[in-house]
PDB file of C-alpha atoms and ligand atoms in Angstrom:
ATOM      1  CA  MET A  27      -2.162  14.486  -9.086  1.00 73.00           C
ATOM      2  CA  ASP A  28       0.243  14.860 -11.934  1.00 73.00           C
ATOM      3  CA  ALA A  29       3.034  16.919 -10.399  1.00 74.00           C
ATOM      4  CA  ALA A  30       3.894  18.660 -13.658  1.00 84.00           C
ATOM      5  CA  THR A  31       0.430  19.575 -14.907  1.00 89.00           C
ATOM      6  CA  ARG A  32      -1.399  19.638 -11.526  1.00 85.00           C
ATOM      7  CA  ARG A  33      -4.166  17.595 -13.197  1.00 85.00           C
ATOM      8  CA  VAL A  34      -6.018  15.307 -10.777  1.00 83.00           C
ATOM      9  CA  ARG A  35      -6.078  11.771 -12.130  1.00 79.00           C
ATOM     10  CA  ASP A  36      -9.177  10.493 -10.326  1.00 82.00           C
ATOM     11  CA  GLY A  37     -10.114   7.758 -12.779  1.00 83.00           C
ATOM     12  CA  THR A  38      -7.180   5.452 -12.206  1.00 86.00           C
ATOM     13  CA  ARG A  39      -7.141   2.217 -10.236  1.00 88.00           C
ATOM     14  CA  LEU A  40      -3.740   3.254  -8.952  1.00 88.00           C
ATOM     15  CA  ASN A  41      -5.533   5.623  -6.552  1.00 89.00           C
ATOM     16  CA  GLN A  42      -6.932   2.675  -4.566  1.00 94.00           C
ATOM     17  CA  LEU A  43      -5.756   2.458  -0.977  1.00 96.00           C
ATOM     18  CA  ILE A  44      -5.896  -0.148   1.719  1.00 97.00           C
ATOM     19  CA  VAL A  45      -5.993   1.217   5.241  1.00 97.00           C
ATOM     20  CA  VAL A  46      -5.672  -0.663   8.515  1.00 97.00           C
ATOM     21  CA  ARG A  47      -5.124   0.138  12.185  1.00 97.00           C
ATOM     22  CA  LEU A  48      -2.544  -2.014  13.962  1.00 97.00           C
ATOM     23  CA  ALA A  49      -1.330  -2.233  17.528  1.00 95.00           C
ATOM     24  CA  ALA A  50       1.618   0.033  18.245  1.00 91.00           C
ATOM     25  CA  ASP A  51       3.876  -2.922  19.029  1.00 94.00           C
ATOM     26  CA  ALA A  52       3.087  -4.436  15.619  1.00 94.00           C
ATOM     27  CA  LEU A  53       4.724  -1.541  13.743  1.00 97.00           C
ATOM     28  CA  SER A  54       8.351  -1.455  12.642  1.00 98.00           C
ATOM     29  CA  ASP A  55      10.157   1.854  13.203  1.00 97.00           C
ATOM     30  CA  GLU A  56       9.862   2.647   9.486  1.00 97.00           C
ATOM     31  CA  THR A  57       6.112   1.991   9.473  1.00 98.00           C
ATOM     32  CA  ARG A  58       5.533   3.828  12.764  1.00 97.00           C
ATOM     33  CA  SER A  59       7.084   6.931  11.200  1.00 97.00           C
ATOM     34  CA  ARG A  60       4.358   6.887   8.513  1.00 97.00           C
ATOM     35  CA  ALA A  61       1.427   5.905  10.738  1.00 98.00           C
ATOM     36  CA  ALA A  62      -1.188   8.100  12.414  1.00 97.00           C
ATOM     37  CA  ASP A  63      -2.605   6.652  15.643  1.00 96.00           C
ATOM     38  CA  GLY A  64      -1.602   3.196  14.430  1.00 96.00           C
ATOM     39  CA  VAL A  65      -3.346   3.625  11.072  1.00 98.00           C
ATOM     40  CA  VAL A  66      -1.287   2.864   7.985  1.00 98.00           C
ATOM     41  CA  ALA A  67      -2.184   3.251   4.310  1.00 98.00           C
ATOM     42  CA  TYR A  68      -0.784   1.527   1.247  1.00 98.00           C
ATOM     43  CA  SER A  69      -1.451   1.253  -2.440  1.00 97.00           C
ATOM     44  CA  GLY A  70      -4.206  -1.306  -2.937  1.00 97.00           C
ATOM     45  CA  VAL A  71      -2.812  -2.617  -6.219  1.00 96.00           C
ATOM     46  CA  CYS A  72      -0.731  -5.796  -6.037  1.00 97.00           C
ATOM     47  CA  THR A  73       2.766  -5.329  -7.398  1.00 97.00           C
ATOM     48  CA  HIS A  74       2.696  -8.698  -9.181  1.00 96.00           C
ATOM     49  CA  THR A  75       0.170  -8.280 -12.007  1.00 95.00           C
ATOM     50  CA  GLY A  76      -2.069  -5.592 -10.590  1.00 95.00           C
ATOM     51  CA  CYS A  77      -4.979  -7.329  -8.883  1.00 96.00           C
ATOM     52  CA  ASP A  78      -6.746  -5.521  -6.057  1.00 96.00           C
ATOM     53  CA  VAL A  79      -5.340  -6.544  -2.686  1.00 98.00           C
ATOM     54  CA  THR A  80      -8.624  -7.349  -0.964  1.00 97.00           C
ATOM     55  CA  ASP A  81      -7.991 -10.230   1.423  1.00 98.00           C
ATOM     56  CA  TRP A  82      -6.744 -10.310   4.986  1.00 98.00           C
ATOM     57  CA  ASN A  83      -4.811 -13.122   6.642  1.00 98.00           C
ATOM     58  CA  ALA A  84      -6.041 -12.429  10.174  1.00 97.00           C
ATOM     59  CA  PRO A  85      -3.797 -14.824  12.129  1.00 97.00           C
ATOM     60  CA  ALA A  86      -0.671 -13.391  10.475  1.00 97.00           C
ATOM     61  CA  GLN A  87      -2.038  -9.820  10.196  1.00 96.00           C
ATOM     62  CA  HIS A  88      -1.085  -9.694   6.506  1.00 98.00           C
ATOM     63  CA  PHE A  89      -2.745  -8.248   3.445  1.00 98.00           C
ATOM     64  CA  LYS A  90      -3.312 -10.979   0.869  1.00 98.00           C
ATOM     65  CA  CYS A  91      -3.818 -10.784  -2.876  1.00 98.00           C
ATOM     66  CA  PRO A  92      -6.532 -13.199  -4.052  1.00 97.00           C
ATOM     67  CA  CYS A  93      -5.002 -13.723  -7.515  1.00 96.00           C
ATOM     68  CA  HIS A  94      -1.724 -15.511  -6.749  1.00 96.00           C
ATOM     69  CA  GLU A  95      -1.664 -15.285  -2.963  1.00 97.00           C
ATOM     70  CA  SER A  96       1.104 -12.812  -2.401  1.00 98.00           C
ATOM     71  CA  GLU A  97       1.092 -11.562   1.171  1.00 98.00           C
ATOM     72  CA  TYR A  98       2.325  -8.229   2.506  1.00 98.00           C
ATOM     73  CA  ASP A  99       3.112  -7.271   6.092  1.00 98.00           C
ATOM     74  CA  PRO A 100       1.440  -3.900   6.790  1.00 98.00           C
ATOM     75  CA  GLY A 101       3.279  -3.602  10.088  1.00 98.00           C
ATOM     76  CA  ASP A 102       6.625  -3.724   8.305  1.00 98.00           C
ATOM     77  CA  ALA A 103       6.315  -1.348   5.360  1.00 98.00           C
ATOM     78  CA  ALA A 104       4.118  -3.860   3.454  1.00 98.00           C
ATOM     79  CA  ARG A 105       7.127  -5.947   2.602  1.00 98.00           C
ATOM     80  CA  VAL A 106       6.391  -9.123   0.626  1.00 98.00           C
ATOM     81  CA  VAL A 107       6.324 -12.104   2.974  1.00 98.00           C
ATOM     82  CA  SER A 108       5.152 -14.738   0.466  1.00 98.00           C
ATOM     83  CA  GLY A 109       4.048 -15.182  -3.126  1.00 97.00           C
ATOM     84  CA  PRO A 110       5.317 -13.834  -6.436  1.00 97.00           C
ATOM     85  CA  ALA A 111       4.940 -10.080  -5.810  1.00 97.00           C
ATOM     86  CA  PRO A 112       8.270  -8.482  -6.797  1.00 96.00           C
ATOM     87  CA  TRP A 113       8.225  -5.520  -4.406  1.00 97.00           C
ATOM     88  CA  GLN A 114       6.383  -4.119  -1.412  1.00 98.00           C
ATOM     89  CA  LEU A 115       3.249  -1.988  -1.633  1.00 98.00           C
ATOM     90  CA  ALA A 116       3.869   1.756  -1.791  1.00 98.00           C
ATOM     91  CA  ALA A 117       3.172   3.452   1.531  1.00 98.00           C
ATOM     92  CA  LEU A 118       1.181   6.664   1.970  1.00 97.00           C
ATOM     93  CA  PRO A 119       2.335   8.610   5.069  1.00 98.00           C
ATOM     94  CA  LEU A 120      -0.572   9.807   7.210  1.00 98.00           C
ATOM     95  CA  LYS A 121      -1.259  12.375   9.911  1.00 97.00           C
ATOM     96  CA  VAL A 122      -4.230  13.332  12.053  1.00 96.00           C
ATOM     97  CA  VAL A 123      -5.723  16.796  11.550  1.00 96.00           C
ATOM     98  CA  ASP A 124      -8.612  17.866  13.777  1.00 96.00           C
ATOM     99  CA  GLY A 125      -9.346  14.234  14.557  1.00 95.00           C
ATOM    100  CA  LEU A 126      -9.401  13.140  10.921  1.00 95.00           C
ATOM    101  CA  LEU A 127      -6.863  11.178   8.907  1.00 95.00           C
ATOM    102  CA  ALA A 128      -5.035  13.152   6.264  1.00 95.00           C
ATOM    103  CA  VAL A 129      -2.222  12.460   3.845  1.00 95.00           C
ATOM    104  CA  ARG A 130       1.107  13.781   5.126  1.00 96.00           C
ATOM    105  CA  ALA A 131       3.312  13.180   2.072  1.00 94.00           C
ATOM    106  CA  THR A 132       3.403  11.557  -1.324  1.00 91.00           C
ATOM    107  CA  PHE A 133       3.752   7.803  -1.744  1.00 94.00           C
ATOM    108  CA  VAL A 134       6.933   6.179  -0.549  1.00 96.00           C
ATOM    109  CA  GLY A 135       7.850   3.492  -3.039  1.00 95.00           C
ATOM    110  CA  LYS A 136       6.527   2.546  -6.424  1.00 92.00           C
ATOM    111  CA  VAL A 137       2.783   2.504  -7.158  1.00 92.00           C
ATOM    112  CA  GLY A 138       2.021   0.022  -9.899  1.00 92.00           C
ATOM    113  CA  PHE A 139       2.876  -3.508 -10.858  1.00 94.00           C
ATOM    114  CA  ALA A 140       5.143  -5.683 -12.923  1.00 91.00           C
ATOM    115  CA  GLN A 141       3.822  -7.417 -16.015  1.00 78.00           C
ATOM    116  CA  PRO A 142       5.406  -8.820 -19.121  1.00 60.00           C
ATOM    117  CA  GLY A 143       6.459  -6.047 -21.482  1.00 49.00           C
ATOM    118  CA  SER A 144       5.920  -3.293 -18.943  1.00 48.00           C
ATOM    119  CA  PRO A 145       8.257  -3.410 -15.992  1.00 45.00           C
ATOM    120  CA  SER A 146       6.506  -0.492 -14.341  1.00 47.00           C
ATOM    121  CA  GLY A 147       2.956  -1.703 -14.933  1.00 45.00           C
ATOM    122  CA  GLU A 148       2.033   1.757 -16.141  1.00 46.00           C
TER     123      GLU A 148
HETATM  124  S1  LIG B 219      -1.558 -10.204  -8.856  1.00 61.24           S
HETATM  125 FE1  LIG B 219      -1.305 -10.326  -6.720  1.00 61.24          FE
HETATM  126  S2  LIG B 219      -0.153 -12.130  -6.429  1.00 61.24           S
HETATM  127 FE2  LIG B 219      -0.402 -12.007  -8.552  1.00 61.24          FE
END
């Protein structure tokens, strides 16, 4: 939602999320503070050039971008662990309300991507 106009922007790719449940001992303190029952949510748009982050490196428990193979650690604030991505995925703090996941706060970090001529990707 645009904070100034209150207009819901439901047609943008930047609304895409990736959600995963991890073991409690796999979460850093920072990530645990944003998780709900071990479930964490992040922007699903790679910060490199904006591909959808759709792959999963199961042995490492990392999100992986199929375009240039950047990997993000969802247990540690989605920090970049390999590849050309310039910054971590934005995190969406969650909570549980009546047994259902809900958003607790706005994104932490920058949603979007870097690309030539547009440092914000917007
Ligand atoms: S767009 Fe994801 S690594 Fe390049």
